[in-house]
Structures are given as structure tokens and as C-alpha cells.
């Protein structure tokens, strides 16, 4: 596996691959890799001649400095995992080269900035869009892989790719979970055993909400019952739980079932356990 640290070395590597008419799959990550990341890499390996992964904890997308400082770094293990699955190249961007000047461009995703991650992490998606645009520009892949774990981010990246006319196919992959149901996340490394057990109630709550949606006619009743469920857990604080259309992210209303048969919907959660922020979602057709 090639380890590429400069933009120039990536461009040379990619040019060489394109000369051989190899198509390129790209998986951007922030490292501390787990099976959720590896499924993206494996999928890329299956469907492209060459797979390149990036590991970069992008400082500008953290609106909480402690979250950035505490973000796990397991680079030597990440390299072992990537080599083992057969990844071709690992790009480790350097901040000085990625951000040559301080006045960064910003993006405005309008409605998507007003809900869920957009609402609670001001400026986050602008920074995500900027780093992804930079990485797309450097790597110029044919396909790029993202997880539905960050569902709103996936919608943002699809929009970014379309609006900026990147000639890249965006592939979304399902959420990989621990046997307990907890969505895999690099931040899970920070949970104690007790906290990890408490965190399993996030997916349990989502599963309950999904079940309620098939039984109850009114979304307000589903919301009430789910919130009651979550109020049982001391130490698990819900930042938001939203019921939205899978594609547009518009909130579901009380008469969603009457109006939209066979609508694909998502229930999305952000929750805190101590200072550890976890997100999860469940998507299904009603
Ligand atoms: P991150 O390193 O957290 O920025 O994640 C890099 C990519 O992996 C993103 O596209 C995430 O959505 C995806 N990802 C992270 N965790 C999971 C998971 N449990 N299942 C599926 N995809 C995931």
C-alpha cells in the first residue's frame, strides 16, 4: 500500500493509474477505522481497479474544540487494517498544504443547514463540503463511498457533487452495527463499558419508533411515546430526534400516512453520553 503525504504525490499516483486506464474508488475518512469504514473500502475494492483511502481529521468541521482534541487517533492500526483488505493507497493530507490560507470559502446548503446536524453544528456542513471538494479535486475519483451513518452528510455530498459538476458517482452504504445494535463509530472508543451499554438504547429507541410508525396514525403520538422511552435513561441526553422524508429531509407531519403511501422515511438521532456525541438513524418505507 502506497502512503501518500503530499498533494503532488497523490496527483502523480492517480495520473499513473489513469494512464493504465484504471478507474479510481475513493473513501474519505477521519481514521480510527472500524468495520463501518472497511465495508466502504471493501466495496470500492470490488468495484474499482484502484482504491485510495484518505485519513484526515479535518479541524475546521469541529465546532467543539474538545471533540476535536479527543478524536481518537489509531493510525498504525488503521494502516494494518487497510493493508489487510488490500487497499492500494492511503492519503494522509497535511493541514498546511490543504489550507494554504486562513480565509476559507464557505458553502450554504440552505434548508439542510436549519435541521439536525446543520442546526446543532453551525458551519459543520460548510467545512465538510470544503474539505470534500478539495479531496475530490486532488483525487479525481470515479466513485466515492460514504456511509448512511452520516445520512445528512450523504445528502449534502450528493448535492455538492451535482451542483459543482464533479464527475464522480457517490455511493451510499448501509450502517454497520455492533452485535448490541450500537452503530459503529470512532467515538465509541471513548465510551466506558457502562456507557456503551447505555448507548445501545439509541438503536433500541429507533427500532421502537419504527415499530410505532407502522402502528400509529399520528406522528405526534409516535414522538410522544418515543420521547417517553428515552426519558427512562439517566445519562443519555437526546439533542434531537427527527422524523423526516429520506430524500428531502422535510419533517413528517401527522397525516404523512394518508398522503404518502410507500414513502421512504428516516428517523435521525443525536445523543450525548457525558460529552460524547453519538448519531444514528434508521430508514424504511412506510
Ligand atoms: P468518519 O471517519 O467518521 O468521517 O467516517 C468516514 C466514512 O465512514 C463516512 O462516510 C461515514 O458515514 C462512514 N461510516 C462511519 N461509521 C459507519 C458505520 N457504522 N456504518 C457505515 N458507514 C460508516
CSV table of C-alpha atoms and ligand atoms in Angstrom, one decimal:
chain,number,residue,atom,x,y,z
A,1,UNK,CA,0.0,0.0,0.0
A,2,UNK,CA,1.4,3.4,-1.0
A,3,UNK,CA,1.5,6.0,1.7
A,4,UNK,CA,1.0,9.5,0.1
A,5,UNK,CA,1.5,12.6,2.2
A,6,UNK,CA,1.6,15.4,-0.3
A,7,UNK,CA,-0.9,16.6,-2.9
A,8,UNK,CA,1.7,16.2,-5.5
A,9,UNK,CA,2.4,12.6,-4.7
A,10,UNK,CA,-1.4,11.8,-4.9
A,11,UNK,CA,-1.7,13.6,-8.2
A,12,UNK,CA,1.3,11.6,-9.6
A,13,UNK,CA,-0.1,8.3,-8.2
A,14,UNK,CA,-3.6,9.0,-9.8
A,15,UNK,CA,-2.1,10.1,-13.1
A,16,UNK,CA,-0.2,6.8,-13.3
A,17,UNK,CA,-3.3,4.8,-12.5
A,18,UNK,CA,-5.3,6.7,-15.2
A,19,UNK,CA,-2.5,6.0,-17.7
A,20,UNK,CA,-3.2,2.4,-17.1
A,21,UNK,CA,-6.9,3.1,-17.6
A,22,UNK,CA,-7.6,2.1,-14.0
A,23,UNK,CA,-10.7,3.5,-12.5
A,24,UNK,CA,-10.5,5.0,-9.1
A,25,UNK,CA,-12.6,4.4,-6.0
A,26,UNK,CA,-12.1,6.9,-3.1
A,27,UNK,CA,-13.0,6.5,0.6
A,28,UNK,CA,-12.5,9.7,2.7
A,29,UNK,CA,-12.3,9.1,6.5
A,30,UNK,CA,-11.1,10.6,9.7
A,31,UNK,CA,-9.4,7.4,10.8
A,32,UNK,CA,-9.8,5.2,13.9
A,33,UNK,CA,-11.1,2.7,11.4
A,34,UNK,CA,-13.7,0.1,12.1
A,35,UNK,CA,-15.9,-2.3,10.1
A,36,UNK,CA,-18.2,0.6,9.1
A,37,UNK,CA,-15.2,2.2,7.2
A,38,UNK,CA,-13.9,-1.1,6.0
A,39,UNK,CA,-17.2,-2.1,4.3
A,40,UNK,CA,-16.7,1.1,2.2
A,41,UNK,CA,-13.2,0.2,1.3
A,42,UNK,CA,-14.1,-3.4,0.5
A,43,UNK,CA,-16.9,-2.2,-1.7
A,44,UNK,CA,-14.6,0.1,-3.5
A,45,UNK,CA,-12.0,-2.6,-4.0
A,46,UNK,CA,-14.7,-4.9,-5.5
A,47,UNK,CA,-15.9,-2.2,-7.9
A,48,UNK,CA,-12.8,-0.3,-9.0
A,49,UNK,CA,-9.3,-1.1,-10.2
A,50,UNK,CA,-7.7,1.2,-7.6
A,51,UNK,CA,-8.8,2.2,-4.2
A,52,UNK,CA,-7.5,5.2,-2.3
A,53,UNK,CA,-8.5,6.0,1.3
A,54,UNK,CA,-7.8,9.3,3.0
A,55,UNK,CA,-7.4,9.8,6.7
A,56,UNK,CA,-7.6,13.4,7.8
A,57,UNK,CA,-9.2,14.7,11.0
A,58,UNK,CA,-10.4,18.0,9.4
A,59,UNK,CA,-10.1,20.6,12.2
A,60,UNK,CA,-12.5,23.1,10.6
A,61,UNK,CA,-15.5,20.8,10.7
A,62,UNK,CA,-15.4,20.5,14.5
A,63,UNK,CA,-17.4,23.2,16.2
A,64,UNK,CA,-16.4,21.8,19.6
A,65,UNK,CA,-12.6,22.0,20.2
A,66,UNK,CA,-12.7,19.3,22.9
A,67,UNK,CA,-14.4,16.9,20.4
A,68,UNK,CA,-11.5,17.6,18.0
A,69,UNK,CA,-8.8,17.2,20.7
A,70,UNK,CA,-10.4,14.0,21.9
A,71,UNK,CA,-10.9,12.5,18.5
A,72,UNK,CA,-9.2,9.1,18.5
A,73,UNK,CA,-6.0,8.5,16.5
A,74,UNK,CA,-5.1,4.9,15.7
A,75,UNK,CA,-3.0,5.5,12.6
A,76,UNK,CA,-0.7,2.5,12.9
A,77,UNK,CA,-3.6,0.1,13.4
A,78,UNK,CA,-5.5,1.8,10.6
A,79,UNK,CA,-2.6,1.1,8.2
A,80,UNK,CA,-2.6,-2.5,9.2
A,81,UNK,CA,-6.3,-2.9,8.6
A,82,UNK,CA,-6.1,-1.1,5.2
A,83,UNK,CA,-3.2,-3.3,4.1
A,84,UNK,CA,-5.0,-6.4,5.2
A,85,UNK,CA,-8.1,-5.7,3.0
A,86,UNK,CA,-5.8,-4.8,0.0
A,87,UNK,CA,-6.2,-1.0,-0.2
A,88,UNK,CA,-3.9,0.4,-2.9
A,89,UNK,CA,-3.1,3.8,-1.4
A,90,UNK,CA,-3.5,5.9,1.8
A,91,UNK,CA,-3.5,9.7,1.5
A,92,UNK,CA,-2.6,11.5,4.8
A,93,UNK,CA,-3.2,15.1,4.0
A,94,UNK,CA,-1.1,17.8,5.7
A,95,UNK,CA,-3.1,20.8,7.1
A,96,UNK,CA,-0.7,23.4,5.9
A,97,UNK,CA,-1.0,22.1,2.3
A,98,UNK,CA,-4.7,21.6,2.5
A,99,UNK,CA,-5.4,25.1,4.0
A,100,UNK,CA,-2.9,27.4,2.4
A,101,UNK,CA,-4.8,30.5,3.5
A,102,UNK,CA,-6.9,31.2,6.5
A,103,UNK,CA,-9.9,32.8,4.8
A,104,UNK,CA,-11.7,29.7,3.7
A,105,UNK,CA,-14.6,29.5,1.2
A,106,UNK,CA,-17.9,28.8,2.7
A,107,UNK,CA,-21.0,26.9,1.4
A,108,UNK,CA,-24.6,27.4,2.3
A,109,UNK,CA,-26.9,24.4,2.0
A,110,UNK,CA,-29.9,26.5,3.0
A,111,UNK,CA,-32.8,24.3,4.3
A,112,UNK,CA,-30.3,21.5,5.2
A,113,UNK,CA,-28.4,23.9,7.4
A,114,UNK,CA,-31.5,24.5,9.5
A,115,UNK,CA,-32.2,21.0,10.7
A,116,UNK,CA,-30.5,18.3,12.7
A,117,UNK,CA,-26.7,18.3,12.2
A,118,UNK,CA,-27.0,21.6,10.3
A,119,UNK,CA,-28.9,23.2,13.1
A,120,UNK,CA,-26.8,21.9,16.0
A,121,UNK,CA,-23.4,22.1,14.4
A,122,UNK,CA,-23.3,25.5,12.9
A,123,UNK,CA,-20.9,25.7,9.9
A,124,UNK,CA,-20.2,22.0,10.0
A,125,UNK,CA,-21.5,21.2,6.6
A,126,UNK,CA,-19.8,24.2,5.0
A,127,UNK,CA,-16.5,22.8,6.3
A,128,UNK,CA,-17.3,19.2,5.3
A,129,UNK,CA,-18.2,20.4,1.8
A,130,UNK,CA,-15.0,22.4,1.5
A,131,UNK,CA,-12.7,19.5,2.6
A,132,UNK,CA,-14.6,17.0,0.4
A,133,UNK,CA,-14.3,19.4,-2.6
A,134,UNK,CA,-10.6,19.7,-2.0
A,135,UNK,CA,-10.2,16.0,-1.7
A,136,UNK,CA,-12.3,15.3,-4.8
A,137,UNK,CA,-10.2,17.9,-6.7
A,138,UNK,CA,-7.0,16.2,-5.6
A,139,UNK,CA,-8.0,12.6,-6.1
A,140,UNK,CA,-10.4,12.9,-9.0
A,141,UNK,CA,-12.0,9.5,-8.4
A,142,UNK,CA,-14.7,7.8,-10.5
A,143,UNK,CA,-16.6,6.7,-7.4
A,144,UNK,CA,-16.6,7.9,-3.8
A,145,UNK,CA,-18.0,6.0,-0.9
A,146,UNK,CA,-19.9,7.3,2.1
A,147,UNK,CA,-21.9,5.7,4.9
A,148,UNK,CA,-25.6,6.2,5.7
A,149,UNK,CA,-24.4,6.5,9.3
A,150,UNK,CA,-23.9,10.2,8.4
A,151,UNK,CA,-27.2,10.4,6.4
A,152,UNK,CA,-27.5,14.2,6.2
A,153,UNK,CA,-23.8,14.4,5.2
A,154,UNK,CA,-24.5,11.9,2.4
A,155,UNK,CA,-27.4,14.1,1.1
A,156,UNK,CA,-25.1,17.2,1.3
A,157,UNK,CA,-22.3,15.4,-0.6
A,158,UNK,CA,-24.7,14.3,-3.3
A,159,UNK,CA,-25.9,17.9,-3.7
A,160,UNK,CA,-22.3,19.3,-3.7
A,161,UNK,CA,-21.3,16.8,-6.4
A,162,UNK,CA,-24.3,17.7,-8.5
A,163,UNK,CA,-24.1,21.4,-8.1
A,164,UNK,CA,-20.3,21.6,-8.7
A,165,UNK,CA,-20.5,19.2,-11.6
A,166,UNK,CA,-18.0,16.8,-10.1
A,167,UNK,CA,-17.8,13.8,-12.5
A,168,UNK,CA,-18.0,11.4,-9.5
A,169,UNK,CA,-20.5,8.7,-8.6
A,170,UNK,CA,-21.5,9.0,-4.9
A,171,UNK,CA,-22.2,5.6,-3.4
A,172,UNK,CA,-24.0,5.4,-0.1
A,173,UNK,CA,-23.6,2.2,2.1
A,174,UNK,CA,-25.7,0.9,5.0
A,175,UNK,CA,-24.9,1.4,8.7
A,176,UNK,CA,-22.7,-1.3,10.2
A,177,UNK,CA,-23.6,-2.0,13.9
A,178,UNK,CA,-22.0,-3.8,16.8
A,179,UNK,CA,-23.8,-7.0,17.8
A,180,UNK,CA,-25.5,-4.9,20.5
A,181,UNK,CA,-27.1,-2.7,17.8
A,182,UNK,CA,-24.9,0.3,18.6
A,183,UNK,CA,-23.9,2.0,15.3
A,184,UNK,CA,-20.1,1.6,14.9
A,185,UNK,CA,-18.3,4.9,15.3
A,186,UNK,CA,-14.8,6.1,16.0
A,187,UNK,CA,-16.2,7.9,19.0
A,188,UNK,CA,-17.4,4.6,20.6
A,189,UNK,CA,-13.8,4.1,21.6
A,190,UNK,CA,-14.3,6.8,24.2
A,191,UNK,CA,-17.3,5.0,25.9
A,192,UNK,CA,-16.8,3.0,29.1
A,193,UNK,CA,-18.4,-0.4,29.3
A,194,UNK,CA,-21.4,1.1,31.2
A,195,UNK,CA,-21.7,4.0,28.7
A,196,UNK,CA,-21.5,1.5,25.8
A,197,UNK,CA,-24.4,-0.4,27.3
A,198,UNK,CA,-26.4,2.8,27.8
A,199,UNK,CA,-25.7,3.8,24.2
A,200,UNK,CA,-27.4,0.6,22.9
A,201,UNK,CA,-30.7,2.3,23.9
A,202,UNK,CA,-30.2,4.7,20.9
A,203,UNK,CA,-30.8,1.9,18.4
A,204,UNK,CA,-33.5,0.3,20.6
A,205,UNK,CA,-35.3,3.7,20.7
A,206,UNK,CA,-35.0,4.0,16.9
A,207,UNK,CA,-36.4,0.4,16.5
A,208,UNK,CA,-39.3,1.2,18.8
A,209,UNK,CA,-40.1,4.4,16.8
A,210,UNK,CA,-40.0,2.5,13.6
A,211,UNK,CA,-42.4,-0.1,15.0
A,212,UNK,CA,-44.7,2.7,16.3
A,213,UNK,CA,-44.8,4.3,12.9
A,214,UNK,CA,-46.3,1.3,11.4
A,215,UNK,CA,-49.0,1.1,14.1
A,216,UNK,CA,-49.9,4.7,14.9
A,217,UNK,CA,-51.6,7.1,12.5
A,218,UNK,CA,-50.2,10.2,14.1
A,219,UNK,CA,-46.5,11.1,14.1
A,220,UNK,CA,-47.1,13.3,17.2
A,221,UNK,CA,-48.1,10.1,19.1
A,222,UNK,CA,-45.0,8.3,17.8
A,223,UNK,CA,-42.9,11.2,19.0
A,224,UNK,CA,-44.5,11.3,22.4
A,225,UNK,CA,-44.1,7.6,23.0
A,226,UNK,CA,-40.5,7.6,21.8
A,227,UNK,CA,-39.6,10.6,23.9
A,228,UNK,CA,-41.1,8.8,26.9
A,229,UNK,CA,-38.9,5.8,26.2
A,230,UNK,CA,-35.8,7.9,26.1
A,231,UNK,CA,-36.7,9.7,29.3
A,232,UNK,CA,-36.0,6.4,31.1
A,233,UNK,CA,-32.3,6.6,30.7
A,234,UNK,CA,-30.3,8.7,33.1
A,235,UNK,CA,-27.1,9.8,31.4
A,236,UNK,CA,-28.4,9.6,27.9
A,237,UNK,CA,-29.4,13.0,26.7
A,238,UNK,CA,-31.1,13.4,23.3
A,239,UNK,CA,-30.1,16.5,21.4
A,240,UNK,CA,-32.7,15.8,18.7
A,241,UNK,CA,-34.8,13.1,17.3
A,242,UNK,CA,-36.4,14.0,13.9
A,243,UNK,CA,-38.8,12.1,11.6
A,244,UNK,CA,-38.0,13.1,8.0
A,245,UNK,CA,-38.5,12.2,4.4
A,246,UNK,CA,-35.4,10.1,3.3
A,247,UNK,CA,-34.7,12.2,0.2
A,248,UNK,CA,-35.8,15.8,1.0
A,249,UNK,CA,-35.3,15.7,4.8
A,250,UNK,CA,-38.6,17.6,5.2
A,251,UNK,CA,-40.2,16.7,8.6
A,252,UNK,CA,-43.1,14.2,8.5
A,253,UNK,CA,-46.4,15.6,9.6
A,254,UNK,CA,-49.4,14.0,11.4
A,255,UNK,CA,-51.0,12.9,8.1
A,256,UNK,CA,-47.9,11.5,6.4
A,257,UNK,CA,-49.5,8.1,6.2
A,258,UNK,CA,-52.7,9.4,4.5
A,259,UNK,CA,-50.7,11.4,1.9
A,260,UNK,CA,-47.8,9.3,1.1
A,261,UNK,CA,-48.2,5.7,0.7
A,262,UNK,CA,-44.8,4.0,0.2
A,263,UNK,CA,-42.8,6.9,1.4
A,264,UNK,CA,-39.2,6.3,2.4
A,265,UNK,CA,-38.6,7.9,5.7
A,266,UNK,CA,-35.7,8.3,8.2
A,267,UNK,CA,-35.7,8.7,11.9
A,268,UNK,CA,-32.5,10.5,13.0
A,269,UNK,CA,-31.0,11.0,16.4
A,270,UNK,CA,-28.1,12.8,18.0
A,271,UNK,CA,-27.5,12.0,21.7
A,272,UNK,CA,-24.9,12.8,24.3
A,273,UNK,CA,-23.5,10.4,26.8
A,274,UNK,CA,-21.4,12.6,29.0
A,275,UNK,CA,-19.5,14.7,26.5
A,276,UNK,CA,-19.5,12.0,23.8
A,277,UNK,CA,-21.9,12.9,21.0
A,278,UNK,CA,-23.3,9.9,19.0
A,279,UNK,CA,-25.5,10.0,15.9
A,280,UNK,CA,-27.7,7.2,14.5
A,281,UNK,CA,-30.6,6.8,12.1
A,282,UNK,CA,-33.0,4.2,10.7
A,283,UNK,CA,-34.6,4.4,7.3
A,284,UNK,CA,-37.5,2.4,6.0
A,285,UNK,CA,-40.5,2.6,3.7
A,286,UNK,CA,-44.0,3.1,5.2
B,1,LIG,P1,-15.6,9.3,9.6
B,1,LIG,O1,-14.3,8.7,9.7
B,1,LIG,O2,-16.4,9.2,10.8
B,1,LIG,O3,-15.6,10.6,8.9
B,1,LIG,O4,-16.4,8.3,8.5
B,1,LIG,C1,-15.9,8.1,7.2
B,1,LIG,C2,-17.0,7.4,6.4
B,1,LIG,O5,-17.4,6.2,7.0
B,1,LIG,C3,-18.3,8.3,6.4
B,1,LIG,O6,-18.8,8.2,5.1
B,1,LIG,C4,-19.2,7.6,7.4
B,1,LIG,O7,-20.5,7.8,7.1
B,1,LIG,C5,-18.8,6.2,7.2
B,1,LIG,N1,-19.1,5.4,8.4
B,1,LIG,C6,-18.7,5.7,9.7
B,1,LIG,N2,-19.3,4.8,10.6
B,1,LIG,C7,-20.0,3.9,9.8
B,1,LIG,C8,-20.9,2.9,10.1
B,1,LIG,N3,-21.1,2.4,11.4
B,1,LIG,N4,-21.5,2.3,9.1
B,1,LIG,C9,-21.4,2.7,7.8
B,1,LIG,N5,-20.6,3.7,7.5
B,1,LIG,C10,-19.9,4.4,8.4
